[in-house]
Amino acid sequence: MTRSISGTRHRAALLGGVALATALLVSGCGAGQIAETAAKAPSVPGVNVQSSDGSVLIRNLHVVYQGPEGYPAGGDAPLALSLYNQSDQPVMVRITPAAPSGSDNQATVVSGSSVVFSDLTTPAPPPASPSAPASPSAPASPSVPASTDTASPSAPASPSAPASPTTPPAPATRPAVIEIPALGSVVISGTGDELLQVEGLTTALTPGKSVSLTFEFSNGAPPLVTSAPTGVPLSPAPRATSVTGDEGH
C-alpha cells in the first residue's frame, strides 16, 4: 500500500515538471521573433536616417532607377525621398553635394556640382547681355560721281539662308531648399514636371553606386551627411532566350 502511494506521488510530480517545462517553452517562443518574419527585407529601396535630435526624419532616400546603364558622368540624376518634421515649428532643409568620405566605400560613392530643383515646364531666363558701347561716328563718304549712260547689269539675288533649328530652352533651376511644415511632411517622388536632382555627376552613376549628400537644417540640428543609393527596378529584366535548331526555325 505504501509503495502504491509513493509511486502515484512520483508520477504526479513528474507530470507537473513536464507541464511546467512545456509552459516555459511556449512563453519563450511567444516572446521571441519569428524567424521567417525577421528574415524579410524592407519593401523600400532607399536609406532611412534622421537628424541627431530626431526632429527631422529622412525616409526612402534613393536615386531613381533608369536602367542598367545608369547616369553618365556630367549628367543629372533625380532623387526621391520623404521628409517628416517631428517638431511643432516649420523646418527648412537644404540639400547639397558632399565630398565622398575616406571609407572603404569611397570607390562606389560619387558627388555632383549642385543639387537643384529643375522645373521642366518653365524655361530658364536668358542671361542679360551687356550693353554694347556706342560706335564712333563714321566719316562722311566722298560723293559718288554721276554714272554714265551705260546701265550696269543688276546683280543676281542671293538665295535665302535656310532657317537654323531652334534649341529647346533649358529648364529653370533653383537651389534645393525644402520647407517642411510643423508636424508635417514633404514627399518627392522623383517624377513629374519638377525634379529634385543632382547636377554634374563627377563620375558615372550606375546601379550599385550611390550619391553623397549633405542635409542642413534651419532648427539648429547639426548637418547630416549620408549616401543615396541607386534604386532597384520594380520588375526583373527580361531573360535572354537561346535559339536552338536550324536557322529560320
PDB file of C-alpha atoms in Angstrom:
ATOM      1  CA  MET A   1       0.000   0.000   0.000  1.00  0.00           C
ATOM      2  CA  THR A   2       2.872   2.353   0.834  1.00  0.00           C
ATOM      3  CA  ARG A   3       4.570   1.507  -2.455  1.00  0.00           C
ATOM      4  CA  SER A   4       1.441   2.335  -4.418  1.00  0.00           C
ATOM      5  CA  ILE A   5       1.017   5.741  -2.761  1.00  0.00           C
ATOM      6  CA  SER A   6       4.683   6.700  -3.287  1.00  0.00           C
ATOM      7  CA  GLY A   7       4.512   5.659  -6.946  1.00  0.00           C
ATOM      8  CA  THR A   8       1.455   7.784  -7.500  1.00  0.00           C
ATOM      9  CA  ARG A   9       3.141  10.791  -5.919  1.00  0.00           C
ATOM     10  CA  HIS A  10       6.229  10.265  -8.091  1.00  0.00           C
ATOM     11  CA  ARG A  11       4.168  10.180 -11.289  1.00  0.00           C
ATOM     12  CA  ALA A  12       2.272  13.312 -10.285  1.00  0.00           C
ATOM     13  CA  ALA A  13       5.494  15.221  -9.620  1.00  0.00           C
ATOM     14  CA  LEU A  14       6.899  14.089 -12.974  1.00  0.00           C
ATOM     15  CA  LEU A  15       3.802  15.193 -14.854  1.00  0.00           C
ATOM     16  CA  GLY A  16       3.877  18.560 -13.079  1.00  0.00           C
ATOM     17  CA  GLY A  17       7.504  19.118 -14.155  1.00  0.00           C
ATOM     18  CA  VAL A  18       6.702  18.268 -17.751  1.00  0.00           C
ATOM     19  CA  ALA A  19       3.771  20.709 -17.780  1.00  0.00           C
ATOM     20  CA  LEU A  20       5.946  23.475 -16.314  1.00  0.00           C
ATOM     21  CA  ALA A  21       8.674  22.921 -18.920  1.00  0.00           C
ATOM     22  CA  THR A  22       6.091  22.999 -21.710  1.00  0.00           C
ATOM     23  CA  ALA A  23       4.667  26.289 -20.427  1.00  0.00           C
ATOM     24  CA  LEU A  24       8.134  27.845 -20.302  1.00  0.00           C
ATOM     25  CA  LEU A  25       8.874  26.760 -23.882  1.00  0.00           C
ATOM     26  CA  VAL A  26       5.588  28.181 -25.145  1.00  0.00           C
ATOM     27  CA  SER A  27       6.126  31.521 -23.400  1.00  0.00           C
ATOM     28  CA  GLY A  28       9.695  31.688 -24.694  1.00  0.00           C
ATOM     29  CA  CYS A  29       8.569  31.155 -28.277  1.00  0.00           C
ATOM     30  CA  GLY A  30       5.903  33.808 -27.925  1.00  0.00           C
ATOM     31  CA  ALA A  31       8.361  36.391 -26.608  1.00  0.00           C
ATOM     32  CA  GLY A  32      10.952  35.958 -29.382  1.00  0.00           C
ATOM     33  CA  GLN A  33      10.885  36.854 -33.081  1.00  0.00           C
ATOM     34  CA  ILE A  34       9.534  34.530 -35.698  1.00  0.00           C
ATOM     35  CA  ALA A  35      12.464  33.558 -37.912  1.00  0.00           C
ATOM     36  CA  GLU A  36      10.542  33.882 -41.180  1.00  0.00           C
ATOM     37  CA  THR A  37       9.305  37.394 -40.320  1.00  0.00           C
ATOM     38  CA  ALA A  38      12.713  38.551 -39.109  1.00  0.00           C
ATOM     39  CA  ALA A  39      14.339  37.448 -42.376  1.00  0.00           C
ATOM     40  CA  LYS A  40      12.088  39.594 -44.567  1.00  0.00           C
ATOM     41  CA  ALA A  41      13.772  42.545 -46.295  1.00  0.00           C
ATOM     42  CA  PRO A  42      12.192  46.027 -46.200  1.00  0.00           C
ATOM     43  CA  SER A  43       9.999  46.939 -49.178  1.00  0.00           C
ATOM     44  CA  VAL A  44      11.686  50.330 -49.790  1.00  0.00           C
ATOM     45  CA  PRO A  45      14.964  50.577 -51.729  1.00  0.00           C
ATOM     46  CA  GLY A  46      16.291  53.741 -50.082  1.00  0.00           C
ATOM     47  CA  VAL A  47      18.076  54.878 -46.927  1.00  0.00           C
ATOM     48  CA  ASN A  48      16.298  55.782 -43.670  1.00  0.00           C
ATOM     49  CA  VAL A  49      18.169  58.305 -41.486  1.00  0.00           C
ATOM     50  CA  GLN A  50      17.291  61.223 -39.215  1.00  0.00           C
ATOM     51  CA  SER A  51      18.793  64.348 -37.688  1.00  0.00           C
ATOM     52  CA  SER A  52      20.770  63.895 -34.476  1.00  0.00           C
ATOM     53  CA  ASP A  53      17.969  65.376 -32.351  1.00  0.00           C
ATOM     54  CA  GLY A  54      15.255  63.319 -34.078  1.00  0.00           C
ATOM     55  CA  SER A  55      13.354  66.405 -35.259  1.00  0.00           C
ATOM     56  CA  VAL A  56      13.565  65.572 -38.985  1.00  0.00           C
ATOM     57  CA  LEU A  57      13.188  62.075 -40.425  1.00  0.00           C
ATOM     58  CA  ILE A  58      14.525  61.216 -43.908  1.00  0.00           C
ATOM     59  CA  ARG A  59      12.933  58.127 -45.390  1.00  0.00           C
ATOM     60  CA  ASN A  60      13.385  56.112 -48.595  1.00  0.00           C
ATOM     61  CA  LEU A  61      16.198  58.319 -49.939  1.00  0.00           C
ATOM     62  CA  HIS A  62      17.463  56.968 -53.265  1.00  0.00           C
ATOM     63  CA  VAL A  63      18.357  57.810 -56.867  1.00  0.00           C
ATOM     64  CA  VAL A  64      15.574  56.975 -59.306  1.00  0.00           C
ATOM     65  CA  TYR A  65      16.406  53.825 -61.268  1.00  0.00           C
ATOM     66  CA  GLN A  66      16.946  54.447 -65.000  1.00  0.00           C
ATOM     67  CA  GLY A  67      18.249  51.105 -66.230  1.00  0.00           C
ATOM     68  CA  PRO A  68      21.474  49.109 -66.087  1.00  0.00           C
ATOM     69  CA  GLU A  69      23.383  51.865 -67.886  1.00  0.00           C
ATOM     70  CA  GLY A  70      22.630  54.367 -65.095  1.00  0.00           C
ATOM     71  CA  TYR A  71      23.576  58.046 -65.470  1.00  0.00           C
ATOM     72  CA  PRO A  72      26.672  59.256 -67.362  1.00  0.00           C
ATOM     73  CA  ALA A  73      29.444  61.406 -65.908  1.00  0.00           C
ATOM     74  CA  GLY A  74      28.461  65.063 -66.120  1.00  0.00           C
ATOM     75  CA  GLY A  75      24.759  64.186 -66.305  1.00  0.00           C
ATOM     76  CA  ASP A  76      21.916  64.708 -63.845  1.00  0.00           C
ATOM     77  CA  ALA A  77      20.353  62.122 -61.524  1.00  0.00           C
ATOM     78  CA  PRO A  78      16.860  62.625 -59.998  1.00  0.00           C
ATOM     79  CA  LEU A  79      16.334  61.889 -56.300  1.00  0.00           C
ATOM     80  CA  ALA A  80      13.332  60.534 -54.390  1.00  0.00           C
ATOM     81  CA  LEU A  81      12.766  60.883 -50.639  1.00  0.00           C
ATOM     82  CA  SER A  82      10.260  61.675 -47.910  1.00  0.00           C
ATOM     83  CA  LEU A  83      10.847  64.264 -45.153  1.00  0.00           C
ATOM     84  CA  TYR A  84       8.952  64.273 -41.836  1.00  0.00           C
ATOM     85  CA  ASN A  85       9.010  67.147 -39.333  1.00  0.00           C
ATOM     86  CA  GLN A  86       8.556  65.882 -35.767  1.00  0.00           C
ATOM     87  CA  SER A  87       8.601  69.350 -34.188  1.00  0.00           C
ATOM     88  CA  ASP A  88       5.893  71.996 -33.759  1.00  0.00           C
ATOM     89  CA  GLN A  89       7.856  74.573 -35.815  1.00  0.00           C
ATOM     90  CA  PRO A  90       8.500  74.683 -39.597  1.00  0.00           C
ATOM     91  CA  VAL A  91      11.952  73.468 -40.635  1.00  0.00           C
ATOM     92  CA  MET A  92      13.926  74.395 -43.751  1.00  0.00           C
ATOM     93  CA  VAL A  93      16.129  71.650 -45.203  1.00  0.00           C
ATOM     94  CA  ARG A  94      18.935  72.439 -47.632  1.00  0.00           C
ATOM     95  CA  ILE A  95      20.477  69.604 -49.686  1.00  0.00           C
ATOM     96  CA  THR A  96      23.940  69.947 -51.235  1.00  0.00           C
ATOM     97  CA  PRO A  97      26.515  67.522 -52.640  1.00  0.00           C
ATOM     98  CA  ALA A  98      29.054  66.100 -50.199  1.00  0.00           C
ATOM     99  CA  ALA A  99      32.596  65.025 -50.972  1.00  0.00           C
ATOM    100  CA  PRO A 100      32.985  61.228 -50.814  1.00  0.00           C
ATOM    101  CA  SER A 101      34.314  60.129 -47.448  1.00  0.00           C
ATOM    102  CA  GLY A 102      37.558  58.270 -46.931  1.00  0.00           C
ATOM    103  CA  SER A 103      35.845  54.994 -46.080  1.00  0.00           C
ATOM    104  CA  ASP A 104      36.269  51.726 -47.916  1.00  0.00           C
ATOM    105  CA  ASN A 105      33.098  52.556 -49.843  1.00  0.00           C
ATOM    106  CA  GLN A 106      34.669  55.625 -51.450  1.00  0.00           C
ATOM    107  CA  ALA A 107      35.066  53.915 -54.821  1.00  0.00           C
ATOM    108  CA  THR A 108      31.283  53.451 -55.087  1.00  0.00           C
ATOM    109  CA  VAL A 109      30.212  56.925 -53.890  1.00  0.00           C
ATOM    110  CA  VAL A 110      30.071  59.891 -56.269  1.00  0.00           C
ATOM    111  CA  SER A 111      29.050  63.527 -55.927  1.00  0.00           C
ATOM    112  CA  GLY A 112      27.903  66.369 -58.155  1.00  0.00           C
ATOM    113  CA  SER A 113      28.325  70.069 -58.677  1.00  0.00           C
ATOM    114  CA  SER A 114      24.957  71.002 -57.144  1.00  0.00           C
ATOM    115  CA  VAL A 115      21.560  69.715 -56.038  1.00  0.00           C
ATOM    116  CA  VAL A 116      18.703  71.719 -57.549  1.00  0.00           C
ATOM    117  CA  PHE A 117      15.014  71.667 -58.360  1.00  0.00           C
ATOM    118  CA  SER A 118      14.511  71.593 -62.126  1.00  0.00           C
ATOM    119  CA  ASP A 119      11.160  72.889 -63.385  1.00  0.00           C
ATOM    120  CA  LEU A 120      10.685  71.182 -66.733  1.00  0.00           C
ATOM    121  CA  THR A 121       7.711  73.399 -67.663  1.00  0.00           C
ATOM    122  CA  THR A 122       9.396  76.784 -67.194  1.00  0.00           C
ATOM    123  CA  PRO A 123      12.463  77.629 -69.328  1.00  0.00           C
ATOM    124  CA  ALA A 124      15.334  79.368 -67.631  1.00  0.00           C
ATOM    125  CA  PRO A 125      15.537  83.123 -68.379  1.00  0.00           C
ATOM    126  CA  PRO A 126      18.367  84.027 -70.770  1.00  0.00           C
ATOM    127  CA  PRO A 127      21.347  85.798 -69.196  1.00  0.00           C
ATOM    128  CA  ALA A 128      21.318  89.565 -69.544  1.00  0.00           C
ATOM    129  CA  SER A 129      23.728  90.657 -72.274  1.00  0.00           C
ATOM    130  CA  PRO A 130      25.938  93.709 -71.516  1.00  0.00           C
ATOM    131  CA  SER A 131      25.026  96.849 -73.392  1.00  0.00           C
ATOM    132  CA  ALA A 132      27.214  97.423 -76.437  1.00  0.00           C
ATOM    133  CA  PRO A 133      29.351 100.582 -76.341  1.00  0.00           C
ATOM    134  CA  ALA A 134      28.355 103.341 -78.715  1.00  0.00           C
ATOM    135  CA  SER A 135      30.225 103.066 -82.010  1.00  0.00           C
ATOM    136  CA  PRO A 136      32.156 106.164 -83.178  1.00  0.00           C
ATOM    137  CA  SER A 137      30.548 108.140 -85.982  1.00  0.00           C
ATOM    138  CA  ALA A 138      31.711 107.018 -89.405  1.00  0.00           C
ATOM    139  CA  PRO A 139      33.474 109.616 -91.564  1.00  0.00           C
ATOM    140  CA  ALA A 140      31.461 111.087 -94.371  1.00  0.00           C
ATOM    141  CA  SER A 141      31.908 109.082 -97.576  1.00  0.00           C
ATOM    142  CA  PRO A 142      33.009 111.013-100.679  1.00  0.00           C
ATOM    143  CA  SER A 143      30.306 111.855-103.185  1.00  0.00           C
ATOM    144  CA  VAL A 144      29.818 109.260-105.893  1.00  0.00           C
ATOM    145  CA  PRO A 145      30.339 110.644-109.389  1.00  0.00           C
ATOM    146  CA  ALA A 146      27.394 110.584-111.732  1.00  0.00           C
ATOM    147  CA  SER A 147      27.132 107.308-113.595  1.00  0.00           C
ATOM    148  CA  THR A 148      27.392 107.209-117.339  1.00  0.00           C
ATOM    149  CA  ASP A 149      24.506 106.377-119.601  1.00  0.00           C
ATOM    150  CA  THR A 150      25.648 102.719-119.811  1.00  0.00           C
ATOM    151  CA  ALA A 151      23.488 100.771-117.411  1.00  0.00           C
ATOM    152  CA  SER A 152      25.275  98.238-115.216  1.00  0.00           C
ATOM    153  CA  PRO A 153      23.773  94.760-115.147  1.00  0.00           C
ATOM    154  CA  SER A 154      21.798  94.036-111.997  1.00  0.00           C
ATOM    155  CA  ALA A 155      23.394  91.554-109.542  1.00  0.00           C
ATOM    156  CA  PRO A 156      21.563  88.230-109.170  1.00  0.00           C
ATOM    157  CA  ALA A 157      19.570  87.847-105.999  1.00  0.00           C
ATOM    158  CA  SER A 158      21.306  85.709-103.402  1.00  0.00           C
ATOM    159  CA  PRO A 159      19.342  82.670-102.182  1.00  0.00           C
ATOM    160  CA  SER A 160      17.890  82.989 -98.689  1.00  0.00           C
ATOM    161  CA  ALA A 161      19.763  81.042 -95.962  1.00  0.00           C
ATOM    162  CA  PRO A 162      17.871  78.056 -94.516  1.00  0.00           C
ATOM    163  CA  ALA A 163      16.418  78.611 -91.053  1.00  0.00           C
ATOM    164  CA  SER A 164      18.573  77.110 -88.301  1.00  0.00           C
ATOM    165  CA  PRO A 165      16.847  74.608 -85.978  1.00  0.00           C
ATOM    166  CA  THR A 166      15.814  76.118 -82.663  1.00  0.00           C
ATOM    167  CA  THR A 167      17.425  74.729 -79.493  1.00  0.00           C
ATOM    168  CA  PRO A 168      14.909  73.850 -76.773  1.00  0.00           C
ATOM    169  CA  PRO A 169      15.309  76.117 -73.744  1.00  0.00           C
ATOM    170  CA  ALA A 170      16.891  74.694 -70.619  1.00  0.00           C
ATOM    171  CA  PRO A 171      14.602  74.082 -67.628  1.00  0.00           C
ATOM    172  CA  ALA A 172      14.567  76.656 -64.844  1.00  0.00           C
ATOM    173  CA  THR A 173      16.535  75.630 -61.755  1.00  0.00           C
ATOM    174  CA  ARG A 174      16.719  76.791 -58.164  1.00  0.00           C
ATOM    175  CA  PRO A 175      18.632  75.580 -55.095  1.00  0.00           C
ATOM    176  CA  ALA A 176      17.339  72.547 -53.256  1.00  0.00           C
ATOM    177  CA  VAL A 177      15.773  74.174 -50.192  1.00  0.00           C
ATOM    178  CA  ILE A 178      12.659  72.422 -48.852  1.00  0.00           C
ATOM    179  CA  GLU A 179      10.302  73.762 -46.179  1.00  0.00           C
ATOM    180  CA  ILE A 180       8.580  71.142 -44.024  1.00  0.00           C
ATOM    181  CA  PRO A 181       5.527  72.444 -42.143  1.00  0.00           C
ATOM    182  CA  ALA A 182       5.180  71.875 -38.418  1.00  0.00           C
ATOM    183  CA  LEU A 183       4.329  68.224 -37.720  1.00  0.00           C
ATOM    184  CA  GLY A 184       4.061  67.809 -41.495  1.00  0.00           C
ATOM    185  CA  SER A 185       5.811  66.006 -44.327  1.00  0.00           C
ATOM    186  CA  VAL A 186       7.074  66.503 -47.875  1.00  0.00           C
ATOM    187  CA  VAL A 187       7.240  63.621 -50.364  1.00  0.00           C
ATOM    188  CA  ILE A 188       9.345  63.896 -53.535  1.00  0.00           C
ATOM    189  CA  SER A 189       8.701  61.021 -55.920  1.00  0.00           C
ATOM    190  CA  GLY A 190      11.426  61.760 -58.482  1.00  0.00           C
ATOM    191  CA  THR A 191       8.954  62.044 -61.375  1.00  0.00           C
ATOM    192  CA  GLY A 192       6.742  64.784 -62.786  1.00  0.00           C
ATOM    193  CA  ASP A 193       7.338  68.301 -64.060  1.00  0.00           C
ATOM    194  CA  GLU A 194       9.570  69.297 -61.143  1.00  0.00           C
ATOM    195  CA  LEU A 195      12.602  67.183 -60.258  1.00  0.00           C
ATOM    196  CA  LEU A 196      14.995  67.230 -57.337  1.00  0.00           C
ATOM    197  CA  GLN A 197      18.225  66.107 -58.942  1.00  0.00           C
ATOM    198  CA  VAL A 198      21.987  66.064 -58.626  1.00  0.00           C
ATOM    199  CA  GLU A 199      23.603  68.039 -61.440  1.00  0.00           C
ATOM    200  CA  GLY A 200      27.036  67.446 -62.925  1.00  0.00           C
ATOM    201  CA  LEU A 201      27.911  63.974 -61.622  1.00  0.00           C
ATOM    202  CA  THR A 202      31.650  63.610 -61.070  1.00  0.00           C
ATOM    203  CA  THR A 203      31.624  60.031 -62.396  1.00  0.00           C
ATOM    204  CA  ALA A 204      29.107  57.697 -63.982  1.00  0.00           C
ATOM    205  CA  LEU A 205      26.358  56.630 -61.570  1.00  0.00           C
ATOM    206  CA  THR A 206      25.443  53.005 -62.255  1.00  0.00           C
ATOM    207  CA  PRO A 207      23.474  50.500 -60.145  1.00  0.00           C
ATOM    208  CA  GLY A 208      25.493  49.597 -57.066  1.00  0.00           C
ATOM    209  CA  LYS A 209      26.870  53.124 -56.647  1.00  0.00           C
ATOM    210  CA  SER A 210      25.425  55.970 -54.579  1.00  0.00           C
ATOM    211  CA  VAL A 211      25.477  59.768 -54.302  1.00  0.00           C
ATOM    212  CA  SER A 212      26.934  61.521 -51.260  1.00  0.00           C
ATOM    213  CA  LEU A 213      24.668  64.295 -49.910  1.00  0.00           C
ATOM    214  CA  THR A 214      24.663  66.807 -47.031  1.00  0.00           C
ATOM    215  CA  PHE A 215      21.412  67.808 -45.283  1.00  0.00           C
ATOM    216  CA  GLU A 216      21.383  71.110 -43.363  1.00  0.00           C
ATOM    217  CA  PHE A 217      18.547  72.055 -41.004  1.00  0.00           C
ATOM    218  CA  SER A 218      17.297  75.506 -40.003  1.00  0.00           C
ATOM    219  CA  ASN A 219      16.353  74.443 -36.458  1.00  0.00           C
ATOM    220  CA  GLY A 220      19.979  74.190 -35.306  1.00  0.00           C
ATOM    221  CA  ALA A 221      20.429  70.434 -35.703  1.00  0.00           C
ATOM    222  CA  PRO A 222      23.945  69.503 -36.915  1.00  0.00           C
ATOM    223  CA  PRO A 223      24.333  68.791 -40.652  1.00  0.00           C
ATOM    224  CA  LEU A 224      23.804  65.217 -41.717  1.00  0.00           C
ATOM    225  CA  VAL A 225      25.957  63.519 -44.383  1.00  0.00           C
ATOM    226  CA  THR A 226      24.542  60.381 -45.947  1.00  0.00           C
ATOM    227  CA  SER A 227      24.536  58.439 -49.228  1.00  0.00           C
ATOM    228  CA  ALA A 228      21.602  57.985 -51.595  1.00  0.00           C
ATOM    229  CA  PRO A 229      21.873  54.574 -53.293  1.00  0.00           C
ATOM    230  CA  THR A 230      20.682  53.868 -56.793  1.00  0.00           C
ATOM    231  CA  GLY A 231      17.160  52.460 -56.756  1.00  0.00           C
ATOM    232  CA  VAL A 232      16.229  48.974 -57.864  1.00  0.00           C
ATOM    233  CA  PRO A 233      13.920  48.132 -60.799  1.00  0.00           C
ATOM    234  CA  LEU A 234      10.280  47.445 -59.991  1.00  0.00           C
ATOM    235  CA  SER A 235      10.300  44.376 -62.235  1.00  0.00           C
ATOM    236  CA  PRO A 236      13.098  41.988 -63.273  1.00  0.00           C
ATOM    237  CA  ALA A 237      14.810  42.460 -66.603  1.00  0.00           C
ATOM    238  CA  PRO A 238      13.759  40.077 -69.413  1.00  0.00           C
ATOM    239  CA  ARG A 239      15.908  36.972 -69.684  1.00  0.00           C
ATOM    240  CA  ALA A 240      17.784  36.245 -72.886  1.00  0.00           C
ATOM    241  CA  THR A 241      16.375  33.342 -74.861  1.00  0.00           C
ATOM    242  CA  SER A 242      18.653  30.838 -76.549  1.00  0.00           C
ATOM    243  CA  VAL A 243      17.908  29.848 -80.166  1.00  0.00           C
ATOM    244  CA  THR A 244      18.265  26.153 -80.990  1.00  0.00           C
ATOM    245  CA  GLY A 245      17.782  24.203 -84.201  1.00  0.00           C
ATOM    246  CA  ASP A 246      18.370  25.154 -87.794  1.00  0.00           C
ATOM    247  CA  GLU A 247      18.419  28.745 -88.979  1.00  0.00           C
ATOM    248  CA  GLY A 248      14.981  30.047 -89.767  1.00  0.00           C
ATOM    249  CA  HIS A 249      13.161  27.745 -87.309  1.00  0.00           C
TER     250      HIS A 249
END
